[in-house]
Short mmCIF file of C-alpha atoms and ligand atoms in Angstrom, two decimals:
data_model
loop_
_atom_site.label_atom_id
_atom_site.label_comp_id
_atom_site.label_asym_id
_atom_site.label_seq_id
_atom_site.Cartn_x
_atom_site.Cartn_y
_atom_site.Cartn_z
CA MET A 1 -58.88 90.00 -25.17
CA TRP A 2 -59.32 92.45 -27.35
CA GLY A 3 -57.73 90.12 -30.49
CA ASP A 4 -60.03 88.02 -29.27
CA VAL A 5 -62.75 89.47 -29.57
CA GLY A 6 -62.34 90.88 -32.88
CA ARG A 7 -61.30 87.14 -34.11
CA ARG A 8 -64.42 85.90 -32.76
CA SER A 9 -66.63 88.23 -34.47
CA THR A 10 -64.74 87.77 -38.25
CA ILE A 11 -65.21 83.62 -37.20
CA THR A 12 -69.82 85.32 -36.36
CA ASP A 13 -69.96 87.61 -39.91
CA ASP A 14 -67.96 84.85 -42.23
CA ALA A 15 -70.95 82.22 -41.05
CA LEU A 16 -72.93 84.67 -41.70
CA GLN A 17 -71.46 85.48 -45.30
CA ARG A 18 -71.53 81.90 -46.02
CA CYS A 19 -75.40 81.59 -45.48
CA ILE A 20 -77.21 80.58 -48.34
CA ALA A 21 -80.93 82.92 -48.21
CA ILE A 22 -83.87 81.85 -49.68
CA ASP A 23 -87.16 83.37 -49.75
CA GLY A 24 -90.42 82.98 -51.63
CA PRO A 25 -94.29 82.59 -51.03
CA THR A 26 -95.49 80.08 -49.32
CA ALA A 27 -95.28 76.52 -51.58
CA SER A 28 -92.72 77.99 -53.96
CA GLY A 29 -90.60 75.14 -53.19
CA LYS A 30 -88.42 76.42 -50.49
CA SER A 31 -87.98 73.28 -48.24
CA VAL A 32 -87.58 71.02 -51.07
CA VAL A 33 -84.24 73.05 -52.46
CA GLY A 34 -82.83 74.35 -49.51
CA ARG A 35 -82.93 70.70 -48.70
CA ALA A 36 -81.08 69.38 -51.01
CA LEU A 37 -78.70 72.49 -51.31
CA ALA A 38 -78.06 71.72 -47.95
CA ASP A 39 -77.58 68.26 -48.97
CA LEU A 40 -75.44 68.77 -51.74
CA LEU A 41 -72.75 71.89 -49.74
CA HIS A 42 -72.24 69.92 -46.87
CA LEU A 43 -74.42 72.86 -44.71
CA GLY A 44 -77.40 72.61 -41.93
CA PHE A 45 -81.20 73.62 -42.82
CA PHE A 46 -83.23 75.83 -41.13
CA ASP A 47 -86.82 76.45 -42.16
CA THR A 48 -87.43 79.43 -40.36
CA GLY A 49 -91.59 78.52 -40.85
CA LEU A 50 -91.31 76.06 -38.48
CA MET A 51 -90.09 78.32 -35.58
CA TYR A 52 -93.52 80.31 -36.22
CA ARG A 53 -95.70 77.40 -36.03
CA ALA A 54 -93.94 75.70 -33.02
CA CYS A 55 -94.68 79.08 -31.21
CA THR A 56 -98.17 78.59 -32.56
CA LEU A 57 -98.61 75.80 -31.04
CA ALA A 58 -97.20 77.25 -28.06
CA VAL A 59 -100.73 80.06 -28.11
CA ILE A 60 -102.85 77.64 -28.55
CA GLU A 61 -101.96 75.17 -25.93
CA ALA A 62 -101.88 77.99 -23.19
CA GLY A 63 -105.76 78.80 -24.70
CA ILE A 64 -104.31 82.21 -25.75
CA ASP A 65 -106.13 84.90 -27.67
CA PRO A 66 -104.20 84.63 -30.37
CA VAL A 67 -104.37 87.92 -31.44
CA ASP A 68 -103.80 89.57 -27.58
CA GLU A 69 -100.65 90.44 -28.67
CA PRO A 70 -99.19 91.66 -24.96
CA ALA A 71 -100.07 87.97 -24.26
CA VAL A 72 -98.20 86.10 -26.94
CA PHE A 73 -95.16 87.73 -26.96
CA HIS A 74 -95.53 87.29 -22.80
CA LEU A 75 -95.33 83.67 -23.80
CA LEU A 76 -92.56 83.35 -26.56
CA HIS A 77 -90.09 85.87 -24.27
CA HIS A 78 -90.18 82.71 -21.75
CA LEU A 79 -91.11 79.42 -24.44
CA ASP A 80 -88.83 77.01 -24.06
CA LEU A 81 -88.04 76.73 -27.87
CA ASP A 82 -84.67 74.60 -29.07
CA VAL A 83 -83.85 73.53 -32.20
CA ARG A 84 -81.81 70.27 -33.22
CA TRP A 85 -80.15 68.10 -35.83
CA PRO A 86 -80.25 65.00 -35.72
CA GLU A 87 -79.36 65.17 -39.34
CA PRO A 88 -78.46 68.31 -41.07
CA ASN A 89 -81.29 68.52 -43.43
CA ASP A 90 -83.69 67.76 -41.02
CA PRO A 91 -83.88 70.63 -37.83
CA ARG A 92 -86.60 69.56 -35.17
CA ILE A 93 -88.02 71.63 -32.79
CA LEU A 94 -87.93 70.97 -29.17
CA LEU A 95 -90.24 72.78 -26.67
CA ALA A 96 -89.56 72.67 -23.20
CA GLY A 97 -87.96 69.57 -23.99
CA VAL A 98 -90.28 68.17 -25.99
CA ASP A 99 -89.95 67.48 -30.25
CA VAL A 100 -93.24 68.45 -31.34
CA THR A 101 -91.75 68.93 -35.30
CA PRO A 102 -94.64 65.88 -36.34
CA ARG A 103 -97.85 68.23 -35.04
CA LEU A 104 -96.36 71.36 -36.60
CA ARG A 105 -98.25 71.38 -40.15
CA GLY A 106 -102.09 70.36 -37.89
CA ALA A 107 -104.45 71.99 -39.69
CA ALA A 108 -105.64 74.26 -36.00
CA ILE A 109 -101.61 75.60 -36.69
CA GLU A 110 -102.50 76.80 -39.94
CA GLN A 111 -105.07 78.21 -39.12
CA THR A 112 -103.94 80.50 -36.69
CA VAL A 113 -99.66 80.68 -37.51
CA SER A 114 -100.45 83.97 -39.74
CA LEU A 115 -102.25 86.03 -36.70
CA ILE A 116 -98.76 85.17 -34.71
CA SER A 117 -96.45 85.86 -37.71
CA ARG A 118 -97.74 88.75 -37.41
CA ILE A 119 -97.00 90.03 -35.05
CA GLU A 120 -94.50 92.20 -34.53
CA ASP A 121 -92.67 91.89 -31.11
CA VAL A 122 -92.69 87.94 -32.56
CA ARG A 123 -90.88 88.47 -35.24
CA SER A 124 -88.14 90.72 -33.76
CA GLU A 125 -87.51 87.59 -31.06
CA LEU A 126 -87.42 84.64 -33.79
CA VAL A 127 -84.81 87.07 -35.90
CA ARG A 128 -82.76 86.97 -33.42
CA ARG A 129 -83.14 83.45 -32.02
CA GLN A 130 -82.66 82.96 -36.63
CA ARG A 131 -79.17 84.62 -36.50
CA ALA A 132 -77.44 82.95 -32.94
CA ILE A 133 -78.20 79.97 -35.50
CA ALA A 134 -76.73 81.29 -38.05
CA THR A 135 -73.42 82.41 -36.80
CA ARG A 136 -72.20 79.43 -35.31
CA GLU A 137 -71.98 77.78 -38.78
CA PRO A 138 -73.12 78.34 -41.72
CA VAL A 139 -76.97 77.50 -42.67
CA VAL A 140 -79.40 77.41 -45.55
CA MET A 141 -82.46 78.98 -44.64
CA ALA A 142 -86.03 79.46 -45.55
CA GLY A 143 -88.75 81.94 -44.68
CA ARG A 144 -89.95 85.42 -45.80
CA ASP A 145 -87.50 87.86 -44.65
CA ILE A 146 -83.92 86.04 -44.50
CA GLY A 147 -83.03 87.78 -47.35
CA THR A 148 -84.14 90.67 -45.64
CA ARG A 149 -83.83 90.96 -42.12
CA VAL A 150 -82.10 87.78 -40.52
CA LEU A 151 -79.54 87.13 -43.10
CA VAL A 152 -78.75 90.38 -44.82
CA GLU A 153 -75.00 89.68 -44.25
CA ALA A 154 -75.73 86.49 -46.86
CA ARG A 155 -73.90 86.67 -50.32
CA ALA A 156 -75.85 84.10 -51.72
CA LYS A 157 -80.02 84.75 -52.01
CA ILE A 158 -82.32 83.20 -53.74
CA PHE A 159 -86.23 84.43 -54.19
CA LEU A 160 -88.25 81.79 -55.26
CA ASP A 161 -91.11 81.68 -57.69
CA ALA A 162 -94.20 80.45 -59.14
CA SER A 163 -97.56 81.13 -60.39
CA THR A 164 -100.39 81.21 -57.56
CA ASP A 165 -102.00 77.94 -60.05
CA THR A 166 -98.68 75.66 -59.47
CA ARG A 167 -98.25 76.47 -56.77
CA ALA A 168 -101.83 75.36 -55.43
CA ARG A 169 -101.13 71.73 -57.48
CA ARG A 170 -98.32 71.42 -55.74
CA ARG A 171 -99.95 71.57 -52.43
CA LEU A 172 -102.26 69.72 -53.72
CA GLY A 173 -100.24 67.07 -54.21
CA GLU A 174 -98.89 67.09 -50.60
CA GLU A 175 -102.34 67.09 -48.99
CA ARG A 176 -103.31 64.15 -50.83
CA VAL A 177 -100.12 62.06 -50.77
CA GLU A 178 -100.12 62.49 -46.70
CA GLY A 179 -103.96 61.28 -47.52
CA ARG A 180 -106.39 63.88 -47.64
CA ASP A 181 -109.48 64.77 -49.68
CA SER A 182 -108.66 68.32 -50.37
CA THR A 183 -109.88 69.24 -53.66
CA PHE A 184 -108.05 71.73 -55.81
CA ASP A 185 -110.39 75.10 -55.62
CA ALA A 186 -109.80 74.87 -52.23
CA VAL A 187 -106.06 74.59 -51.95
CA LEU A 188 -105.95 77.18 -53.88
CA ALA A 189 -108.49 79.37 -52.38
CA ALA A 190 -106.22 78.63 -48.90
CA THR A 191 -102.82 79.86 -50.83
CA ARG A 192 -104.22 83.22 -51.97
CA ARG A 193 -104.99 83.97 -49.02
CA ARG A 194 -102.43 82.83 -47.24
CA ASP A 195 -100.55 84.91 -49.54
CA GLU A 196 -103.03 88.02 -48.91
CA LEU A 197 -102.29 87.23 -44.60
CA ASP A 198 -98.41 86.76 -45.13
CA ASN A 199 -98.45 90.37 -46.51
CA THR A 200 -96.82 92.60 -44.02
CA GLY A 201 -93.77 93.62 -42.67
CA HIS A 202 -90.66 93.15 -43.83
CA ARG A 203 -91.55 89.77 -45.54
CA ALA A 204 -90.67 88.74 -49.42
CA ILE A 205 -93.89 87.64 -50.68
CA HIS A 206 -93.83 88.78 -54.15
CA ARG A 207 -91.01 89.50 -55.94
CA GLU A 208 -90.64 92.86 -56.29
CA GLN A 209 -90.17 92.32 -52.50
CA ALA A 210 -87.14 89.95 -53.29
CA ALA A 211 -83.72 90.98 -51.52
CA GLU A 212 -81.70 93.96 -53.04
CA GLY A 213 -79.78 91.38 -55.46
CA ALA A 214 -81.25 88.03 -54.24
CA LEU A 215 -81.31 85.65 -57.60
CA ILE A 216 -84.91 85.59 -58.95
CA ILE A 217 -85.92 82.04 -60.36
CA ASP A 218 -88.95 81.38 -61.81
CA THR A 219 -89.93 77.98 -60.78
CA ASP A 220 -93.00 76.99 -62.47
CA ALA A 221 -91.28 75.37 -65.99
CA MET A 222 -88.45 73.75 -63.54
CA GLY A 223 -87.82 70.42 -62.51
CA ILE A 224 -86.57 70.77 -59.13
CA ASP A 225 -82.65 69.25 -60.51
CA GLU A 226 -82.23 72.95 -62.89
CA VAL A 227 -83.82 74.93 -59.44
CA VAL A 228 -81.12 73.11 -57.36
CA ALA A 229 -78.12 73.47 -59.78
CA ARG A 230 -78.95 77.50 -60.46
CA CYS A 231 -78.54 77.43 -56.95
CA VAL A 232 -75.54 75.61 -56.23
CA GLU A 233 -73.89 77.72 -59.67
CA LEU A 234 -74.64 81.06 -57.54
CA TYR A 235 -73.45 79.24 -54.12
CA ARG A 236 -69.65 79.05 -55.56
CA ARG A 237 -69.09 82.39 -57.28
CA ALA A 238 -70.33 83.88 -54.14
CA ASN A 239 -68.16 82.12 -52.08
CA PRO A 240 -65.42 80.50 -53.78
CA ALA A 241 -63.25 77.93 -52.64
CA LYS A 242 -60.01 80.13 -50.37
O1 DC B 1 -93.26 78.50 -44.25
P1 DC B 1 -94.50 78.59 -43.59
O2 DC B 1 -95.29 77.88 -44.32
O3 DC B 1 -94.14 77.14 -42.92
O4 DC B 1 -94.65 79.38 -42.27
C1 DC B 1 -95.46 79.88 -41.98
C2 DC B 1 -95.63 80.75 -41.08
O5 DC B 1 -95.09 81.46 -40.78
C3 DC B 1 -96.44 81.13 -42.40
O6 DC B 1 -97.36 82.28 -41.88
C4 DC B 1 -95.13 82.45 -42.82
C5 DC B 1 -94.93 82.74 -41.91
N1 DC B 1 -93.52 83.32 -41.63
C6 DC B 1 -92.46 84.04 -41.15
O7 DC B 1 -93.66 84.90 -41.23
N2 DC B 1 -91.49 84.64 -41.47
C7 DC B 1 -90.57 83.34 -41.75
N3 DC B 1 -89.04 83.99 -42.18
C8 DC B 1 -90.41 82.18 -41.59
C9 DC B 1 -92.25 82.20 -41.95
#
């Protein structure tokens, strides 16, 4: 029996160590890069922001005031939130068995999610659930506290950075594709506001807050292929084939 426990903990540690932790501010390219890495390295991809967004959806639907921290945490504690992967690079979030992923980028969630993600009790509960996902098998995980808190054991940690202007331009492009009539100035202001609101707790929003040992990649003047190639190189160096 003791042998079994020891073996399991080795497997768990190995999975956590082989994960890729990606952090960075909003619109720094975490999802695009993370998905590409997952495809190339045959790993699953998980964008942890989706969990904070799903909690926010549940709070809104329950009519709870997002600043009522005990009520939010009580709801989360009883929330039937599950993650499924129809494809390894396409995580889906289920609330009470229903796939809510397509609804998680809506304007109401966008406006409220920072209020939910700043609640420490919410964070510790979601960090616990995110670690549980990564102990099953190695994944590429993206967020704001992955290298510093969720997957401290990961051997490959990446911090993706880009200037506020570049990130706003990227976000504007995405919003135009979605058919939204956004302006650059509005998106720039929203990007700045999001950085400010997300800059609490153990989160890495600025490069000085990156996890120790993280590779900081300044993506301003780099194409996606070059960024991905540097991440793959880091991963292979940190996790040589056995
Ligand atoms: O990356 P995103 O825009 O989907 O994140 C949504 C919100 O969740 C945003 O307020 C940042 C927060 N978040 C976080 O605090 N920690 C994470 N690991 C992931 C997201």
